[in-house]
Coordinates of C-alpha atoms and ligand atoms in Angstrom, one line a residue:
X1 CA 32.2 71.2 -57.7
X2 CA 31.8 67.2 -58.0
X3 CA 29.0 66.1 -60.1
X4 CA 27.5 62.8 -58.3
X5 CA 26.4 64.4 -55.5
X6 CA 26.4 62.4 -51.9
X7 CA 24.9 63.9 -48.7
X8 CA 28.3 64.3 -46.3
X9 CA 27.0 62.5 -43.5
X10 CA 26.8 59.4 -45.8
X11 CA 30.0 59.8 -47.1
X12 CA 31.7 60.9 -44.1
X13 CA 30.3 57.7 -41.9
X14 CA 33.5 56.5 -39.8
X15 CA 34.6 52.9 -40.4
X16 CA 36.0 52.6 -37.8
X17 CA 36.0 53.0 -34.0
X18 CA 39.0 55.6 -34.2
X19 CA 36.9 57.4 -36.4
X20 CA 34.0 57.9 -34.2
X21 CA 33.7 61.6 -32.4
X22 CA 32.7 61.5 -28.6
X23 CA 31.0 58.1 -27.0
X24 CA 34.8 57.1 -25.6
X25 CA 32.9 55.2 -22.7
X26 CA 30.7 53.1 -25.5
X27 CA 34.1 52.5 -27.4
X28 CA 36.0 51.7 -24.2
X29 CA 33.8 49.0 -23.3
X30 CA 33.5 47.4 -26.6
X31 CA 36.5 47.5 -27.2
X32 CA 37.7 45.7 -23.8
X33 CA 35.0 43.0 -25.0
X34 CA 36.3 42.3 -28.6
X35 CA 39.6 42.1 -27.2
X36 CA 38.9 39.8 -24.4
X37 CA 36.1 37.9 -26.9
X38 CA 33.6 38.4 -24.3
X39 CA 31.2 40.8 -25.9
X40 CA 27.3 40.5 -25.4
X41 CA 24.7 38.9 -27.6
X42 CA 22.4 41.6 -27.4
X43 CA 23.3 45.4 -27.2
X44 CA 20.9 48.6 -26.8
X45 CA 22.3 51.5 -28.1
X46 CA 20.3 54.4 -26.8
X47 CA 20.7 58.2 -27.4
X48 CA 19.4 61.2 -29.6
X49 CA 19.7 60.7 -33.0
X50 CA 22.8 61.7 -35.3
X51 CA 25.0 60.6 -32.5
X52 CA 27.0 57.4 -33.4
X53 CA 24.5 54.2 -33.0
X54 CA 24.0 53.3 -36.5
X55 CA 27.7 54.0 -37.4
X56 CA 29.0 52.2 -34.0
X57 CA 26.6 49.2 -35.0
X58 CA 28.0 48.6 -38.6
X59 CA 31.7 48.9 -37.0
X60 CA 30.6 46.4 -34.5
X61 CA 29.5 44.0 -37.0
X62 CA 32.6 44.1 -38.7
X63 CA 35.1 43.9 -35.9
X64 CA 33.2 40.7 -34.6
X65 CA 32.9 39.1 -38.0
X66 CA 36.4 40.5 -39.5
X67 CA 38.1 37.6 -41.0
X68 CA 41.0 38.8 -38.6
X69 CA 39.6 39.2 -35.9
X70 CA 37.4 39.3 -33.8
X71 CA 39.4 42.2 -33.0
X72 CA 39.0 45.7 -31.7
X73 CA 38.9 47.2 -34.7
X74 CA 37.7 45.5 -38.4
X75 CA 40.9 45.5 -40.5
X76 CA 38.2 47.0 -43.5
X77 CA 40.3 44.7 -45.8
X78 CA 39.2 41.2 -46.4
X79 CA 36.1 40.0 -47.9
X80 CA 33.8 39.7 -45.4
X81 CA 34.5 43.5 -43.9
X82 CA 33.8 44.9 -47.4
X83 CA 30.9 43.0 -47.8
X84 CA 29.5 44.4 -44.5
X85 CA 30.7 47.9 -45.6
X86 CA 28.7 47.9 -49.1
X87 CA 26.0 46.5 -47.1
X88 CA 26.0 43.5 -49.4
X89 CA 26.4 40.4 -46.4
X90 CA 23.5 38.0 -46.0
X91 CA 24.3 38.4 -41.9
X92 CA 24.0 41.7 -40.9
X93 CA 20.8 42.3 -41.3
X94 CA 19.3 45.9 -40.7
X95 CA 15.8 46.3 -39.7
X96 CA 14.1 49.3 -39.6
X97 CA 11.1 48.4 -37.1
X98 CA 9.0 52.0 -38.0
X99 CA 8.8 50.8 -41.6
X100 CA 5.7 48.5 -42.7
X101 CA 8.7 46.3 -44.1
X102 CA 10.4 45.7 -40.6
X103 CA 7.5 44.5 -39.4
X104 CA 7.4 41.6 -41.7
X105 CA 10.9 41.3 -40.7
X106 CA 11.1 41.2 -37.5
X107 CA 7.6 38.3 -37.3
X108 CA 10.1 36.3 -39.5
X109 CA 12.8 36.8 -37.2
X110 CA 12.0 34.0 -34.7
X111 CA 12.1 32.0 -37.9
X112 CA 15.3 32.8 -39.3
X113 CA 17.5 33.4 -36.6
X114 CA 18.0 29.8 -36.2
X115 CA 19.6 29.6 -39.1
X116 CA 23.5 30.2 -38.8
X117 CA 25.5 32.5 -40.4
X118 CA 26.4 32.2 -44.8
X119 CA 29.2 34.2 -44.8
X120 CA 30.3 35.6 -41.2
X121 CA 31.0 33.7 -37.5
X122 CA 27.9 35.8 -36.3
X123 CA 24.5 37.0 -37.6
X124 CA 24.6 40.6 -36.5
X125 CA 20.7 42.0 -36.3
X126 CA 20.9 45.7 -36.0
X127 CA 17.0 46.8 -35.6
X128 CA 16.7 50.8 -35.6
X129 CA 14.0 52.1 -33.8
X130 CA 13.4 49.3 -32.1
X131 CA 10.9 50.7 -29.6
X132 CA 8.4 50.8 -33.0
X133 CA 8.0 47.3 -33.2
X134 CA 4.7 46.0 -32.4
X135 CA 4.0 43.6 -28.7
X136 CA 4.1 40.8 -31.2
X137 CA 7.0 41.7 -32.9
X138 CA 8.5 42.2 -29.3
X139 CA 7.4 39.0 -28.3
X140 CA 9.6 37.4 -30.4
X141 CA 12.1 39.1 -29.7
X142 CA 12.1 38.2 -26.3
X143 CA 11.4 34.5 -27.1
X144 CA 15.0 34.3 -28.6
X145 CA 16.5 36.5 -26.1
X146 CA 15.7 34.1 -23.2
X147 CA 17.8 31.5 -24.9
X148 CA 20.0 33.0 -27.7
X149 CA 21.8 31.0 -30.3
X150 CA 25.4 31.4 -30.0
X151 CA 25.8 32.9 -33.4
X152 CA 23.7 35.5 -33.0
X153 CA 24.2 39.5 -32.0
X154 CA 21.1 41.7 -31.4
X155 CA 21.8 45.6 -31.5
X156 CA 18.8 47.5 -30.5
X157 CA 19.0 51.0 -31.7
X158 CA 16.3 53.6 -30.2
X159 CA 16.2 57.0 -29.5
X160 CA 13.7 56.6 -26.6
X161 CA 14.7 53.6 -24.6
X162 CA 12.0 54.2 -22.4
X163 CA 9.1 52.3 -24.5
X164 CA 11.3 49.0 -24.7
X165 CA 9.8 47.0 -22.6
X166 CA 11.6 45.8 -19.5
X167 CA 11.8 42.4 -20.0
X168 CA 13.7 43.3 -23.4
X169 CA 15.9 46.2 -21.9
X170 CA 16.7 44.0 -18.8
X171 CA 18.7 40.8 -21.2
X172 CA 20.6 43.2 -22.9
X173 CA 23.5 45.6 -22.5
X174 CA 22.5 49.4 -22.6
X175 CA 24.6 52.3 -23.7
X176 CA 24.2 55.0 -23.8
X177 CA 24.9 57.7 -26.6
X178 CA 25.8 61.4 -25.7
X179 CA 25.0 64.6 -27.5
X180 CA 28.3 65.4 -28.8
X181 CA 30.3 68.5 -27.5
X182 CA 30.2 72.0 -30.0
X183 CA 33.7 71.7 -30.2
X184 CA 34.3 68.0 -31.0
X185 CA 31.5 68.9 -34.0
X186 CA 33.1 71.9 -35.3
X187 CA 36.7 70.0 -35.1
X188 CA 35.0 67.4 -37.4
X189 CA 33.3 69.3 -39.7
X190 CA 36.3 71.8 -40.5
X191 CA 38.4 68.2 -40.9
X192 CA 35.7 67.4 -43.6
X193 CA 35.7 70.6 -44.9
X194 CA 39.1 70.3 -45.5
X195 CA 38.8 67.3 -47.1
X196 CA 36.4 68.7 -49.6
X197 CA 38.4 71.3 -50.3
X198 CA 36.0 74.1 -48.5
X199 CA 37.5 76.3 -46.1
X200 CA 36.3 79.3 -43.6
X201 CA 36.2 81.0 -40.3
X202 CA 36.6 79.1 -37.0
X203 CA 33.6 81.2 -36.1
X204 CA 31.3 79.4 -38.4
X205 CA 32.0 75.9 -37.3
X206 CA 31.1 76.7 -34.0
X207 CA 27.5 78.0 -35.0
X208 CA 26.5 75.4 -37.2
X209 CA 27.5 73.2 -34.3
X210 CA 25.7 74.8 -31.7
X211 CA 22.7 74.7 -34.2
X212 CA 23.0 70.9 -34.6
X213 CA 22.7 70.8 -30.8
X214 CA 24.5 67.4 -30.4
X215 CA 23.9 66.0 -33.3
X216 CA 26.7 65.5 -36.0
X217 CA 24.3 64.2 -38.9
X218 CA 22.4 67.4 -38.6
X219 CA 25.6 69.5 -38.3
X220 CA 26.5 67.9 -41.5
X221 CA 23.8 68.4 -43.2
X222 CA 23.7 71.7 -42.4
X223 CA 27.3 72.1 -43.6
X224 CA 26.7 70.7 -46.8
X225 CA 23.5 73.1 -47.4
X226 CA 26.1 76.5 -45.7
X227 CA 28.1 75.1 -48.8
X228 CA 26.2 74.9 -51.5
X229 CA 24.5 78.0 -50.2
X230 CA 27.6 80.1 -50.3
X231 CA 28.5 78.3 -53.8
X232 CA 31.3 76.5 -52.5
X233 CA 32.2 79.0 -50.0
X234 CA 31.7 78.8 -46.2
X235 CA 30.9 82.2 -44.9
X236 CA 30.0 83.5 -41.7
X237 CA 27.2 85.8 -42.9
X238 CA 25.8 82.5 -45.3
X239 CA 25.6 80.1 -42.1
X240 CA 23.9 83.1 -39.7
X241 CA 21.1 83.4 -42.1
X242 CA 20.9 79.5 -43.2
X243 CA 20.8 78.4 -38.9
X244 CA 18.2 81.5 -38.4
X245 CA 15.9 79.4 -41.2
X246 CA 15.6 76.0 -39.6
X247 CA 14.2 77.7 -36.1
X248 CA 12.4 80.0 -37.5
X249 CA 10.5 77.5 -39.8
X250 CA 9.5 76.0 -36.8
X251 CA 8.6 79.4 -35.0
X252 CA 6.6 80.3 -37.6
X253 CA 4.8 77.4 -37.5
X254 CA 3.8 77.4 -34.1
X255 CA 3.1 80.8 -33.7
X256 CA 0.4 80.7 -36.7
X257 CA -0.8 77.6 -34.9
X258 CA -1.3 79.7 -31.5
X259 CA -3.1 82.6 -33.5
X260 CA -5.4 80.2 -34.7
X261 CA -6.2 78.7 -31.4
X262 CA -5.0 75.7 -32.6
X263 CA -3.1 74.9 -29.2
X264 CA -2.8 71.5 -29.4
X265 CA -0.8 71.2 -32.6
X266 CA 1.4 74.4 -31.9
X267 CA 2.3 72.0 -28.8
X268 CA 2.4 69.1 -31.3
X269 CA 5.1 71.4 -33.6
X270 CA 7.5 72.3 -30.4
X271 CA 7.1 68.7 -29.4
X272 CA 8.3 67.3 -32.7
X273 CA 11.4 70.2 -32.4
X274 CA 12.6 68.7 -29.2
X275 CA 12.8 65.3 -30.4
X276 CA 14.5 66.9 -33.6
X277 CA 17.1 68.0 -31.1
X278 CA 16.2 71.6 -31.6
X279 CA 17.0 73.5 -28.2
X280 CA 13.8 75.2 -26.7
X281 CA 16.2 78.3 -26.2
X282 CA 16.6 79.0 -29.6
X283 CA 13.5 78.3 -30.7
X284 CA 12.4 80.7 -28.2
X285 CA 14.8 83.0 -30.3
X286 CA 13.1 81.9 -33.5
X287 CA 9.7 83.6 -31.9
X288 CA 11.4 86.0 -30.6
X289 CA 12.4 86.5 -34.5
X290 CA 9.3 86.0 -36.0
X291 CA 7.1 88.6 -34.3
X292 CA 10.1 91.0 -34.5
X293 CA 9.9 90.5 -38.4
X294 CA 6.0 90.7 -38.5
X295 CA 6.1 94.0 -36.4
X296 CA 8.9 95.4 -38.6
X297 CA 6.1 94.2 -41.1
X298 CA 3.1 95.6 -39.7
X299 CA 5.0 99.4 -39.0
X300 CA 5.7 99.1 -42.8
X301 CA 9.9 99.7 -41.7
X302 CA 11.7 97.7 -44.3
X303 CA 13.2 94.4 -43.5
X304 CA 9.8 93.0 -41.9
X305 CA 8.2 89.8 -42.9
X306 CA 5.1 88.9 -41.8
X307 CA 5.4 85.3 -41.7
X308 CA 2.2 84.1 -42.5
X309 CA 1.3 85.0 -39.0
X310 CA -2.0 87.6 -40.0
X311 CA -0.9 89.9 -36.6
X312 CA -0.9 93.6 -38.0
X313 CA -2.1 95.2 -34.1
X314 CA 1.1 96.5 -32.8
X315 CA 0.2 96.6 -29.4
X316 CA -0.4 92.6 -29.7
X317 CA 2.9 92.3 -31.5
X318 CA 4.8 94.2 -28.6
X319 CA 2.7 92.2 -25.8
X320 CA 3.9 89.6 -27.7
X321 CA 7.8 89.8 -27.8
X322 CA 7.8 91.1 -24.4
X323 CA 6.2 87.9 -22.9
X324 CA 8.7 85.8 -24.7
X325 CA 11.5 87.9 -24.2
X326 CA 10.8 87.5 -20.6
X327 CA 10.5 83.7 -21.3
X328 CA 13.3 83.9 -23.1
X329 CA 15.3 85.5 -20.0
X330 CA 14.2 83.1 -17.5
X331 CA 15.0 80.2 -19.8
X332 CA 18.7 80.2 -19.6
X333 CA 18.4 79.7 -15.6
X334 CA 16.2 77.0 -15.5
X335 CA 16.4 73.5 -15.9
X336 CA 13.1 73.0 -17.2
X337 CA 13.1 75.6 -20.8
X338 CA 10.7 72.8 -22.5
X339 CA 7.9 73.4 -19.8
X340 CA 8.7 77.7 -19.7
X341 CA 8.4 77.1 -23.8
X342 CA 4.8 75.4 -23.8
X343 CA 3.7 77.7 -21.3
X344 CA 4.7 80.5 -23.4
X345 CA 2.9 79.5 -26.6
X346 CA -0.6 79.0 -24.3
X347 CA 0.0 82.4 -23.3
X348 CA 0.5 83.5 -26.6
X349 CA -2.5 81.5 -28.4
X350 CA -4.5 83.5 -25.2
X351 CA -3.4 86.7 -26.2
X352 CA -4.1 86.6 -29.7
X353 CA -7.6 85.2 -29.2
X354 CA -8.2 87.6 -26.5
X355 CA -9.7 90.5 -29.0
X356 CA -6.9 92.6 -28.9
X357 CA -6.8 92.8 -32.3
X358 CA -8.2 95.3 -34.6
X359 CA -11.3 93.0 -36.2
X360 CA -9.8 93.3 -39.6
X361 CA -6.6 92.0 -38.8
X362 CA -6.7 89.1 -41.2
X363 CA -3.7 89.5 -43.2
X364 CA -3.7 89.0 -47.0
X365 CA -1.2 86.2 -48.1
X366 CA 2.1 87.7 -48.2
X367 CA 2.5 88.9 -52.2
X368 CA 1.0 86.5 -54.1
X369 CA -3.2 87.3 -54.2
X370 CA -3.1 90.7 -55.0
X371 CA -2.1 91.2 -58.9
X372 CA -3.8 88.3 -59.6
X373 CA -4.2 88.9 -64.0
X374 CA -6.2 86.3 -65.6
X375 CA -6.1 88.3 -69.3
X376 CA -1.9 88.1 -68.8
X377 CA -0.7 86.3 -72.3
X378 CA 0.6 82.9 -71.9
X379 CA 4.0 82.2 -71.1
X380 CA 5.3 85.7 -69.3
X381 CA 8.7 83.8 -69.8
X382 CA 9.9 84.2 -66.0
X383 CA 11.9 81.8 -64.5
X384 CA 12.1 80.3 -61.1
X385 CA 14.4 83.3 -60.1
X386 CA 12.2 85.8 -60.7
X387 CA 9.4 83.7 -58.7
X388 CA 11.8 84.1 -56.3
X389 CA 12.7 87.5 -56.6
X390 CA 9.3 88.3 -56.3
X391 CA 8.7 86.7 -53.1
X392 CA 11.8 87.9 -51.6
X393 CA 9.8 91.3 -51.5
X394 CA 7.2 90.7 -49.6
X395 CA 9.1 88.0 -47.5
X396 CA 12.6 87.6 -47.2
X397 CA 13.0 84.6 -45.9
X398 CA 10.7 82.5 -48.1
X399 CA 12.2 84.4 -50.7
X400 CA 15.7 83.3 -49.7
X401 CA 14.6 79.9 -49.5
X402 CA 13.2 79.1 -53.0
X403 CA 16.4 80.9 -54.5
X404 CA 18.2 78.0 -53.3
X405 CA 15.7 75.3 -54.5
X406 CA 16.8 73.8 -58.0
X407 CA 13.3 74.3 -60.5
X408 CA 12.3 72.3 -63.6
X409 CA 9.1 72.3 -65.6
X410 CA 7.5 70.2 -67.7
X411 CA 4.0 68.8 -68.7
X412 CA 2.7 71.2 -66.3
X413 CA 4.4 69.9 -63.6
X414 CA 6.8 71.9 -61.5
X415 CA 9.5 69.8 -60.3
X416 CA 10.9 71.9 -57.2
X417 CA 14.0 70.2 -55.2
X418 CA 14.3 71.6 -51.8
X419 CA 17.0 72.0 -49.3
X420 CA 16.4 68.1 -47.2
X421 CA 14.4 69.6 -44.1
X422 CA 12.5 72.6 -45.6
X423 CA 10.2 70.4 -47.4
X424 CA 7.5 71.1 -44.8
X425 CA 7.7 74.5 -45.3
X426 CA 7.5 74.6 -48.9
X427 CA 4.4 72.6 -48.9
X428 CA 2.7 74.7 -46.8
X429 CA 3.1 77.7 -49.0
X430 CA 2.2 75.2 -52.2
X431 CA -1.0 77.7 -53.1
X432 CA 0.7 81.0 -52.8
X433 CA 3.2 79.4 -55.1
X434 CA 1.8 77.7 -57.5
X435 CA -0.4 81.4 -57.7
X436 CA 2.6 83.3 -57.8
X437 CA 4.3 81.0 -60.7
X438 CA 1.3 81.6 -62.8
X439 CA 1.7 85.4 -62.0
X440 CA 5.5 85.6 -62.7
X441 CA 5.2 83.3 -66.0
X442 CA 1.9 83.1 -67.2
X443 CA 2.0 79.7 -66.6
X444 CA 0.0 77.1 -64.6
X445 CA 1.7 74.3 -62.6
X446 CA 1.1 71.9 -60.0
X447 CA 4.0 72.0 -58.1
X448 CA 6.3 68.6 -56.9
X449 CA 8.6 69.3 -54.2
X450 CA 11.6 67.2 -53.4
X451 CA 14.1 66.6 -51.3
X452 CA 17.3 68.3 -52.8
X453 CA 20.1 66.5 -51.0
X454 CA 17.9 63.3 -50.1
X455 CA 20.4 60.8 -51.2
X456 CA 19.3 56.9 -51.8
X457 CA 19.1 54.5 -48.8
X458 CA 19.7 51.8 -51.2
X459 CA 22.8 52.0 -53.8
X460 CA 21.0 50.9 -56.5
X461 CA 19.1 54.1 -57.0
X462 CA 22.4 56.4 -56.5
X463 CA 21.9 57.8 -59.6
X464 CA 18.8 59.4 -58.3
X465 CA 21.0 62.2 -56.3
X466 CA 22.3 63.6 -58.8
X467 CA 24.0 67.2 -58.1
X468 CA 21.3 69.6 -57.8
X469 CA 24.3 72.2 -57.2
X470 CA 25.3 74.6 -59.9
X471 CA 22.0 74.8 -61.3
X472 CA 21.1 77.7 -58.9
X473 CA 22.3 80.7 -61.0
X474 CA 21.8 83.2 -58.3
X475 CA 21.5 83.6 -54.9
X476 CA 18.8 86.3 -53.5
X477 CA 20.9 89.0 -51.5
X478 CA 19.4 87.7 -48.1
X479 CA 20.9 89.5 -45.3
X480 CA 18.0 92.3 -44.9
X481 CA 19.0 91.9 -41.1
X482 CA 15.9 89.7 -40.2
X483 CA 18.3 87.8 -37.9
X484 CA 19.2 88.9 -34.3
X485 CA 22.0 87.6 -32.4
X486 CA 22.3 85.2 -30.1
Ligands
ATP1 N1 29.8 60.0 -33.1 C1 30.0 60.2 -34.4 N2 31.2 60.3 -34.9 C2 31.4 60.5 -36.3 N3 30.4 60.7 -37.1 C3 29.1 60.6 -36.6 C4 28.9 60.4 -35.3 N4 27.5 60.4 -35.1 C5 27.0 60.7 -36.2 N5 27.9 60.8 -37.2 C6 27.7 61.2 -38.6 O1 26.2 61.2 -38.8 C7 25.8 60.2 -39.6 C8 24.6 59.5 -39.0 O2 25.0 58.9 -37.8 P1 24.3 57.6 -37.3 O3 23.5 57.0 -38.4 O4 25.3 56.7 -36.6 O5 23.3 58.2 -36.3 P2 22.3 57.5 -35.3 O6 22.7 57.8 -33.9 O7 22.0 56.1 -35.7 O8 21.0 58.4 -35.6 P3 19.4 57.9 -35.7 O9 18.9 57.8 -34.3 O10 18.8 59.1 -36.4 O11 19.4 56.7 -36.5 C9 27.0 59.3 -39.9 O12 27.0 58.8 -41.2 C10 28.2 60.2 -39.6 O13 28.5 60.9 -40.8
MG2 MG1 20.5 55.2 -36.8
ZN3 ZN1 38.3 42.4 -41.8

């Protein structure tokens, strides 16, 4: 297994427009334009996120500026397209506008776009999230867009095109980026499977596509965690259980919001899911999951998890699944699953407040209060595994997920790296941790949770990503069958 560990959606960015899956009609079009010379001077690439616009920029910069060119594709030979590559040319300049630092940037950019280009026949300004910049920032913007230099090319990336102002949207030329097909995701990530010398069924291609719903950065990403789950290997069974995690995170979440009448934020959670990408059908399965799991629970059958969600009335539970089973049902017909997803969780939040529960219902934290020994000697000797191991009892899932997070202790700090994404999650349960920990060990911690795969934006601190991988001795037998079908 390589050593210098790079997320594969970093590595695997194309470089060219050949290289890009899906968006033919964006190619087409700017392709006609290099060859003809006639492209635009400001461009809004719109579309969900993970779908080409960052990657399609870069290329874009390069095939204008290419020493060879402008042509319809960069020759990703001479000087200046490296230098555009290794993100080291003074003229493409990248702004992130929902940064504090973009902001500067993009007051300055009145100022500086005047200038002409060092290095390159245009000054390429890709700004990402453009619809974050602020009226003044936008201001600006527009100033130069009503009389552009000649050397300059604006690419406004966004992934809600609907808060750019008008008189912005209506100077430039908008594409739009498409969700990308399963099968044009799968085909891409068995190529880079290949590539990385990984290799398994058709089958399992196809679901962690579907599970990125569109977007190849997350199908990526969820490739490289299927991969370092399985050690290497890509297995059916190991991507079922990892793509039954990420909805269920967000399940579990909202359902504990509902059943503490928090409504607002349970709306707030499926909100943020949608823009994520996730699809409101299988998040509707991830409930569906969830209170499956806590009634498993709550009957004492084994193979239950609670999930945090402190339902142990069976009759709720049942009410329960059967409203969003209906949901569920209905969902697949209609063209509106968001709305018949919301409406669901209301109903749910109603039901659990609605008394149906037995009045001591509140559910002890899963495994880690009880056992609580304060006399236990120092240093019980445990390691993370066993933390692990221990939680995997009295909740599969959360159990599951530590066993894949890479521990290391020191000065009483517990430095835990987590799968990118499941961050959230661990935070949530930081208490019942850093309690269990103690419990396992005999040791006290504060625990510091990091991104496992979160690789540098900015070369310089590469060495900061260091392979986590190899370090995780053993893998929790997961597949207690908390997982239905879909
Ligand atoms: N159409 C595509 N073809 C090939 N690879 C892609 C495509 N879209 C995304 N990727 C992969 O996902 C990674 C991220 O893509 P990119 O940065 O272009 O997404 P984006 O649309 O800018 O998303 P965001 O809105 O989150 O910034 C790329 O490095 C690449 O590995
Ligand atoms: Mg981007
Ligand atoms: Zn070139």
């Amino acid at each position: 297994m390589v050593r210098e560990y790079v997320a594969l959606y970093r590595k695997w960015r194309p470089q060219t427009f050949a290289e890009v899956v899906g968006q033919e009609h964006i190619l087409r079009t700017l392709q006609n334009a290099l060859r003809r010379g006639t492209t635009s001077h400001a461009y809004i690439f719109a579309g969900p996120r993970g779908t080409g616009k960052t990657t399609v920029a870069r290329i874009l910069a390069k095939a204008v500026n290419c020493e060879r060119g402008p042509r319809e594709e960069p020759c990703n030979e001479c000087t200046t397209c490296s230098r555009i590559a290794a993100g080291a040319s003074l003229d493409v300049i990248e702004i992130d506008a929902a940064s504090n630092r973009g902001i500067d940037e993009s007051r300055e950019l009145r100022e500086n776009v005047k200038y002409s280009p060092t290095d390159c026949r245009k000054k390429v300004y890709i700004i990402d999230e453009v619809h974050m910049l602020t009226t003044e920032a936008f201001n600006a913007l527009l100033k130069t867009l009503e009389d552009p230099p000649e050397h300059v090319l604006f690419i406004l990336a966004t992934t809600e095109p609907h808060r750019i102002p008008a008189t912005i949207s209506s100077r430039c030329q908008c594409f739009y980026f498409h969700r990308l097909p399963v099968k044009a995701i799968a085909g891409r990530l068995k190529d880079i499977a290949a590539d990385v010398g990984v290799t398994g069924p058709d089958e399992a291609y196809l679901l962690l596509a579907r599970a990125a719903d569109g977007s190849l950065r997350d199908a990526l990403s969820l490739l490289d965690q299927a991969v370092s789950y399985g050690r290497g290997e890509l297995t059916l069974a190991g991507v079922r259980e990892l793509v039954g995690f990420k909805r269920l995170e967000i399940a579990e979440r909202a359902l504990s919001l509902c059943r503490g009448g928090d409504i607002g934020q349970a709306l707030a959670v499926l909100a943020e899911a949608y823009d994520e990408g996730h699809d409101p059908r299988h998040l509707a399965l991830g409930l569906l999951e969830c209170l499956r799991d806590a009634l498993v629970h709550t009957v004492g059958a084994p193979g239950g998890d609670s999930h945090g969600l402190g339902v142990t009335d069976t009759a709720t539970l049942l009410r329960a699944l059967d409203m969003v089973a209906e949901v569920e049902g209905r969902m697949r017909w209609s063209d509106q699953p968001r709305i018949l997803l919301d409406v669901v969780c209301l109903r749910l939040a109603a039901l659990f407040g609605s008394g149906l529960m037995s009045p001591d219902a509140e559910e002890r934290a899963p495994a880690m209060e009880d056992g609580e020994d304060e006399d236990r000697p120092e240093s019980g000797g445990g390691t993370w595994e066993d933390v692990a191991r221990e939680i995997a009892q009295d909740s599969p899932s959360l159990g599951a997920i530590l066993s894949r997070c890479v521990a290391e202790e020191k000065d009483q700090t517990l430095l835990l790296r987590v799968p990118s994404g499941l961050q959230g999650l661990i935070e949530r349960k930081r208490q019942s941790l850093e309690e269990a920990y103690h419990r396992v060990t005999g040791r006290r911690v504060r625990l510091r949770i990091e991104a496992r795969d979160d690789e540098p934006a900015r070369p310089e601190r590469a060495e900061a990503a260091e392979s986590p991988q190899g370090t995780v001795e053993r893998v929790v037998d997961l597949f207690g069958g908390t997982i239905i079908e879909d």
